[in-house]
mmCIF file of C-alpha atoms in Angstrom:
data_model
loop_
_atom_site.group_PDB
_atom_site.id
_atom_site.type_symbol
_atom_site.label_atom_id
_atom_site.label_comp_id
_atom_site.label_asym_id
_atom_site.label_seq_id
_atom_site.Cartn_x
_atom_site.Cartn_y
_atom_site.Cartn_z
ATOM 1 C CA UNK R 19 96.722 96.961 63.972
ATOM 2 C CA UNK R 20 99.248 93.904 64.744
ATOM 3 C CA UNK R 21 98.279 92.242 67.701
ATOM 4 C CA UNK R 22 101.385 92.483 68.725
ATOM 5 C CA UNK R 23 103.728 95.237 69.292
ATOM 6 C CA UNK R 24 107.602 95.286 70.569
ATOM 7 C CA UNK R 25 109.428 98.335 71.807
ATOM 8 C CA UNK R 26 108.129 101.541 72.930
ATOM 9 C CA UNK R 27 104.526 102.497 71.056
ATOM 10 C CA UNK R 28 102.482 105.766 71.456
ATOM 11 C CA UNK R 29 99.185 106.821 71.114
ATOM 12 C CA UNK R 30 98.126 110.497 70.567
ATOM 13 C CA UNK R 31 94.876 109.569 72.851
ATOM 14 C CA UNK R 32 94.328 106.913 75.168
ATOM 15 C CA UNK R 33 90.599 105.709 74.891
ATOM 16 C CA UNK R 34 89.970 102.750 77.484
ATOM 17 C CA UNK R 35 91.534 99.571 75.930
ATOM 18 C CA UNK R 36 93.485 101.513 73.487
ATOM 19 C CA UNK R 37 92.340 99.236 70.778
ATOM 20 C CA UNK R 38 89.541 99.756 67.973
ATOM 21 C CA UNK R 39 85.540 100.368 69.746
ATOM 22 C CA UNK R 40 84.219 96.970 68.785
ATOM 23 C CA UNK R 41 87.201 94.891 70.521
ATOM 24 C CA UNK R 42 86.802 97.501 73.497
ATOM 25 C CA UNK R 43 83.215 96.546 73.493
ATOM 26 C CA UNK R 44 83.854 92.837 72.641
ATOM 27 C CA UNK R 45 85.625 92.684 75.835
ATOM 28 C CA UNK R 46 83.350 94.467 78.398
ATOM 29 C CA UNK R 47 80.738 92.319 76.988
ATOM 30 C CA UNK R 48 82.566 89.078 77.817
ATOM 31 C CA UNK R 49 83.398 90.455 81.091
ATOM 32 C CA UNK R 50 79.218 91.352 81.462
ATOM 33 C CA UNK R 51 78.279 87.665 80.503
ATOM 34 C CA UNK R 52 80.540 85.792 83.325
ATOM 35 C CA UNK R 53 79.233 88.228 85.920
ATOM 36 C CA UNK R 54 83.011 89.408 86.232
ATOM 37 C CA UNK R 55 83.581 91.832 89.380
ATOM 38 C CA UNK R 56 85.780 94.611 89.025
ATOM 39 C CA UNK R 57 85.918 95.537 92.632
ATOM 40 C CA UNK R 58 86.472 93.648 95.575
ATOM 41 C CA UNK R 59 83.972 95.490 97.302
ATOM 42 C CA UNK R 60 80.570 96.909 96.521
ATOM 43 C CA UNK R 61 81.493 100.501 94.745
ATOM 44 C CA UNK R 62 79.353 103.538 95.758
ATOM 45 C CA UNK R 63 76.427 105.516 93.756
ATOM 46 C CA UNK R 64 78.606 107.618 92.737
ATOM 47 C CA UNK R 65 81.458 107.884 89.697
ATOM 48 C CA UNK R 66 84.722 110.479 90.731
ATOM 49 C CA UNK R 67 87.105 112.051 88.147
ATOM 50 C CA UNK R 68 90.709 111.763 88.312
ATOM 51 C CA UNK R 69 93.467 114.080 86.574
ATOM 52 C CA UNK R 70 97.280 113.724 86.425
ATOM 53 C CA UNK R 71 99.745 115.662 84.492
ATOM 54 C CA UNK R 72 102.494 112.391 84.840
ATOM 55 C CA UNK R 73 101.311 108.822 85.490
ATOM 56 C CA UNK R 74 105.046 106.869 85.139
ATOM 57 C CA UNK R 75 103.679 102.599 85.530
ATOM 58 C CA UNK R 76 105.106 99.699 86.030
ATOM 59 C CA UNK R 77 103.795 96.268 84.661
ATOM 60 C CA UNK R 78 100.734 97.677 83.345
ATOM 61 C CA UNK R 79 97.897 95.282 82.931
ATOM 62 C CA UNK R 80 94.381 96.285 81.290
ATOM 63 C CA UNK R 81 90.858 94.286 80.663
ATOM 64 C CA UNK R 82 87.233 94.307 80.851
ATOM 65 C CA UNK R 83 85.455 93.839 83.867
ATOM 66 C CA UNK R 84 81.880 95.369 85.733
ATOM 67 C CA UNK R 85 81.729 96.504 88.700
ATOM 68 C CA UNK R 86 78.864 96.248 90.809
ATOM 69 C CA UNK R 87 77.277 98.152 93.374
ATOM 70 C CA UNK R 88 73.949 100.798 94.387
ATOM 71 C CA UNK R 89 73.147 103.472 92.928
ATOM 72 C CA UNK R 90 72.239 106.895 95.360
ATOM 73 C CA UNK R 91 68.857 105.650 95.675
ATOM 74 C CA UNK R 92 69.522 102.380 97.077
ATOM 75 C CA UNK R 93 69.429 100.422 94.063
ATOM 76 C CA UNK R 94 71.063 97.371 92.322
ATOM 77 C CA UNK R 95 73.673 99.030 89.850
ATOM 78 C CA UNK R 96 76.494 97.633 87.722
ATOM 79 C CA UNK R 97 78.933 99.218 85.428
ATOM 80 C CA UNK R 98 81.246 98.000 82.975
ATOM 81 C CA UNK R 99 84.790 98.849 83.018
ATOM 82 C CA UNK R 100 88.043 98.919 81.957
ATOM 83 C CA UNK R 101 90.379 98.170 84.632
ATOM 84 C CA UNK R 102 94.089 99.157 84.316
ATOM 85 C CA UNK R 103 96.430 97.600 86.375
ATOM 86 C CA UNK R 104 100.128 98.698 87.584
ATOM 87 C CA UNK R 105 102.731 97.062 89.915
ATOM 88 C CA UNK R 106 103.962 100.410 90.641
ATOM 89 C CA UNK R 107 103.469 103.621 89.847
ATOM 90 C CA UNK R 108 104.322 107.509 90.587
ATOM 91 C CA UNK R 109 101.631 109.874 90.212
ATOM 92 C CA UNK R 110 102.429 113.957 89.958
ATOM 93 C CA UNK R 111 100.200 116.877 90.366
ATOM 94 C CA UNK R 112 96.839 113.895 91.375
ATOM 95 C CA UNK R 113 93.864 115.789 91.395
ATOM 96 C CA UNK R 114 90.543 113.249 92.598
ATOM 97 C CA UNK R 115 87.099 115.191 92.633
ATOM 98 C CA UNK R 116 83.468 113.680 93.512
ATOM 99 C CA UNK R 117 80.326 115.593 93.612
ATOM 100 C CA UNK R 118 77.606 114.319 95.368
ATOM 101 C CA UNK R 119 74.103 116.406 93.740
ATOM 102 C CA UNK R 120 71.705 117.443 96.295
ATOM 103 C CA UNK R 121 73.045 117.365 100.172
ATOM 104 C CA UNK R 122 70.166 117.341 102.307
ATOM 105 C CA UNK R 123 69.095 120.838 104.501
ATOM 106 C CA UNK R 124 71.716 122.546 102.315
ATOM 107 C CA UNK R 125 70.289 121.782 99.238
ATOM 108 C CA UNK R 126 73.031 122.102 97.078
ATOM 109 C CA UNK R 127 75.753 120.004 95.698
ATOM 110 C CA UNK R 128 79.022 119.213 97.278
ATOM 111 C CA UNK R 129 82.502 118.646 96.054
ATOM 112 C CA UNK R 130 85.113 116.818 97.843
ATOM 113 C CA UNK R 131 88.320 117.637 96.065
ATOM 114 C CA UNK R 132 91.651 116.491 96.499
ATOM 115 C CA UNK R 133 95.523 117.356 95.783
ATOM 116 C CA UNK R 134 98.683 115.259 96.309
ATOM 117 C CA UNK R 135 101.760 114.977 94.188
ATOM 118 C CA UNK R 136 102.178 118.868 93.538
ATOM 119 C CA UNK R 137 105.399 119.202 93.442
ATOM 120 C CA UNK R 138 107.402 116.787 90.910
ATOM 121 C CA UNK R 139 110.326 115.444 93.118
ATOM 122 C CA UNK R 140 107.622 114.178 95.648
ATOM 123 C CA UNK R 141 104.854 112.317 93.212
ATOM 124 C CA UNK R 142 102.294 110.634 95.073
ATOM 125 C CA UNK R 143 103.451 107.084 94.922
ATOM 126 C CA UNK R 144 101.290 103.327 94.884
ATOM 127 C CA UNK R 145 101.752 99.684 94.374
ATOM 128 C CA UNK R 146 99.729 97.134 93.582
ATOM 129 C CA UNK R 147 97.530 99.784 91.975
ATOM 130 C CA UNK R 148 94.024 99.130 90.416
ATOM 131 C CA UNK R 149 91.577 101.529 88.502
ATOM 132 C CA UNK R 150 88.315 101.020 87.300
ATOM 133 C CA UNK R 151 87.749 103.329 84.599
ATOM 134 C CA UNK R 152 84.801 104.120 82.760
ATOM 135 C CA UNK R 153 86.705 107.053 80.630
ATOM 136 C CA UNK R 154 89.833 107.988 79.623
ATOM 137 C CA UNK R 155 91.464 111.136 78.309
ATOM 138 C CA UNK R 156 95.395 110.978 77.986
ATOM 139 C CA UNK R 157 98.654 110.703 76.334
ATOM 140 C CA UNK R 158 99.922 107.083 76.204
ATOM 141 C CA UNK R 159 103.511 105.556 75.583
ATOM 142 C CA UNK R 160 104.200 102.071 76.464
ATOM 143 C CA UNK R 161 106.954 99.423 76.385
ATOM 144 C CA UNK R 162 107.011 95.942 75.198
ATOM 145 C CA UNK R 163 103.165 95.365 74.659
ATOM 146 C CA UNK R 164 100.718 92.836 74.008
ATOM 147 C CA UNK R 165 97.942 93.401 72.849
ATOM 148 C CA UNK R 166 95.085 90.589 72.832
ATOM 149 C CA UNK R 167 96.499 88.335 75.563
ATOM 150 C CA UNK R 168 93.908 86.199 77.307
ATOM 151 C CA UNK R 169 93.087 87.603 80.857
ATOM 152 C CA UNK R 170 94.090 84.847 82.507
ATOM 153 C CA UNK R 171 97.838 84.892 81.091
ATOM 154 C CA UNK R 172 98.631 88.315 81.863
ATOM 155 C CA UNK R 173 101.298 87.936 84.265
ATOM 156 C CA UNK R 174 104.699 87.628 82.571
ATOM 157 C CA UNK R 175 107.189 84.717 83.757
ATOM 158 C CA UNK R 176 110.540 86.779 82.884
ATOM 159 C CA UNK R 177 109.023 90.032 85.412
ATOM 160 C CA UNK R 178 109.312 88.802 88.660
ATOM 161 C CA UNK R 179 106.845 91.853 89.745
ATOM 162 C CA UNK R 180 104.171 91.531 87.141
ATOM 163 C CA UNK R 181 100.649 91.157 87.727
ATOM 164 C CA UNK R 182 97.599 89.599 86.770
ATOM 165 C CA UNK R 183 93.537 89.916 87.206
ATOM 166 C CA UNK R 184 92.933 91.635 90.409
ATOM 167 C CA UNK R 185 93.326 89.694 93.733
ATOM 168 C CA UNK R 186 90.169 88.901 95.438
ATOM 169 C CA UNK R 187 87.964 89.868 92.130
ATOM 170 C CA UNK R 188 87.064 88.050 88.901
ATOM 171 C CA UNK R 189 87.289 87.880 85.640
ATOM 172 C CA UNK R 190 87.040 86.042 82.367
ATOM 173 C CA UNK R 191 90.358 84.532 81.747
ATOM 174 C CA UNK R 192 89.796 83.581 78.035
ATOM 175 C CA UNK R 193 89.007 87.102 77.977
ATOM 176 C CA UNK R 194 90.620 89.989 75.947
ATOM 177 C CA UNK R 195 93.586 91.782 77.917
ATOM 178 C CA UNK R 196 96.611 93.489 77.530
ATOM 179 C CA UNK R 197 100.155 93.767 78.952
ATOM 180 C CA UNK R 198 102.882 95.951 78.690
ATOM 181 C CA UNK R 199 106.273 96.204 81.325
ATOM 182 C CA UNK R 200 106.162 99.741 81.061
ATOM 183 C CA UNK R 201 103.413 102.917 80.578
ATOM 184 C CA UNK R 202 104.233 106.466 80.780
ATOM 185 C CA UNK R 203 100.480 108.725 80.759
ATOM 186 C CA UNK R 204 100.563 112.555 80.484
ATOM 187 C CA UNK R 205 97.571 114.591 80.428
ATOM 188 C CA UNK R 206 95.451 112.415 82.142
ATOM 189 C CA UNK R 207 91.694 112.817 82.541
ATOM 190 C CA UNK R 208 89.614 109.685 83.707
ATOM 191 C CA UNK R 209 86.158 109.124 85.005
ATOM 192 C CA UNK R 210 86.457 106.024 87.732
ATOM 193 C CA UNK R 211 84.617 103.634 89.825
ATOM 194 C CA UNK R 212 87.032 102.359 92.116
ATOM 195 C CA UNK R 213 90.635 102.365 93.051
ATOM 196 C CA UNK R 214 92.822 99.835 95.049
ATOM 197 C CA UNK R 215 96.109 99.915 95.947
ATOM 198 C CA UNK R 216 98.368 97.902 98.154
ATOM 199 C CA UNK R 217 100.179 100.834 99.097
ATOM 200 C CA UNK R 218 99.530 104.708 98.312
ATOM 201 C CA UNK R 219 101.743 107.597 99.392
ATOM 202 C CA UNK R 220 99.976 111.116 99.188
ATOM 203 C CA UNK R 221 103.015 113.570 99.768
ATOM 204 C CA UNK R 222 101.329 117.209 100.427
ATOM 205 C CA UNK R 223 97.905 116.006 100.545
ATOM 206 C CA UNK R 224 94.821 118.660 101.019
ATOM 207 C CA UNK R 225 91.590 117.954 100.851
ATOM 208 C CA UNK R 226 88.917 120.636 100.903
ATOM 209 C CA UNK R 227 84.630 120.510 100.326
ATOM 210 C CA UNK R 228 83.309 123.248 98.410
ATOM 211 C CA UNK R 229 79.288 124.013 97.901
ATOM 212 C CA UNK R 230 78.655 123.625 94.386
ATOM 213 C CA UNK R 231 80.216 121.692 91.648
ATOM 214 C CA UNK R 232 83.942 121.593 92.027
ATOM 215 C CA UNK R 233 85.911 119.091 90.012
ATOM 216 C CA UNK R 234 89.378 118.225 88.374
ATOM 217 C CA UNK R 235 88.134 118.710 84.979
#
């Protein structure tokens, strides 16, 4: 694979840094031995799952980072990550699911599930959007990318709007990264740590809690 593409590329599936395993792993590893912090705040115990029929992104940014937090028990935890970055995006038919395994007195476990973004000509809409992903599940296009630019260098002088390595976190900037101005992701199925966004529009949001396991996929 060039490390460098022009135009509009596709991939069948999207797996994390859409490269081969050992740069994927190459990366995370850098990010693990500078201490890199996906998050700009300490992420919970627990992971959530995220589906999307249509992701449609702006200025989409992607490298290896850990985020760090506790685990349910109270305990130091970190967890490397691939975090994919967008200026903007619009988001149809968002499902986000979390399952938390034993609730105490009702001793059972219960899902939080949410919907937003149903109906196509109102998609849930965010800026500034950041996901920490641990897995990912999807069908990729993307326009104009580079692949195998260093961290630090992501944002692009000729894209007013582009962005870079999360604001308040850090990163390796010699690190392995990747850039493309646009990224169009059907069938999306992720696993997550975190999300941040500067802005994020839920149009016909419900949220519901359901005893048992309940989740997007």
């Amino acid at each position: 694979m060039s490390s460098q593409v022009r135009g509009g590329t596709r991939w069948k599936r999207f797996a994390l840094v859409m490269v081969p395993s050992v740069a994927a792993t190459a990366a995370v590893g850098i990010g693990l031995a500078q201490g890199a912090l996906a998050a700009s705040f300490s992420v919970s115990g627990q992971s959530f799952k995220v589906s999307t029929d249509r992701l449609e992104g702006q200025d989409f940014v992607q490298y290896g980072s850990v985020a760090v937090g506790k685990d349910l028990e109270g305990k130091e935890a970190a967890h490397a990550v691939a975090v994919s970055g967008f200026s903007s995006a619009t988001i149809t038919n968002m499902c986000q699911s979390v399952v938390t395994p034993k609730v105490p007195f009702i001793n059972k476990p219960i899902s939080l599930k949410l919907n937003a973004g149903t109906n196509p000509k109102k998609p849930v809409e965010a800026t500034n959007l950041y996901l920490d992903i641990s897995e990912l599940d999807a069908d990729a296009e993307f326009g104009n990318i580079d692949i195998g630019v260093a961290a630090g260098s992501l944002k692009k002088k000729d894209r007013p709007n582009s962005i870079g390595i999360q604001p308040g976190t850090q990163a390796n900037g010699a690190g392995f990264a990747q850039r493309a101005d646009t990224a169009v992701l059907t069938r999306v199925e992720q696993t997550a740590w975190a999300t941040t966004a500067g802005t994020f529009k839920l149009s016909d949001l419900k949220l519901r809690l359901h005893t048992g396991v309940e989740e997007c996929f």
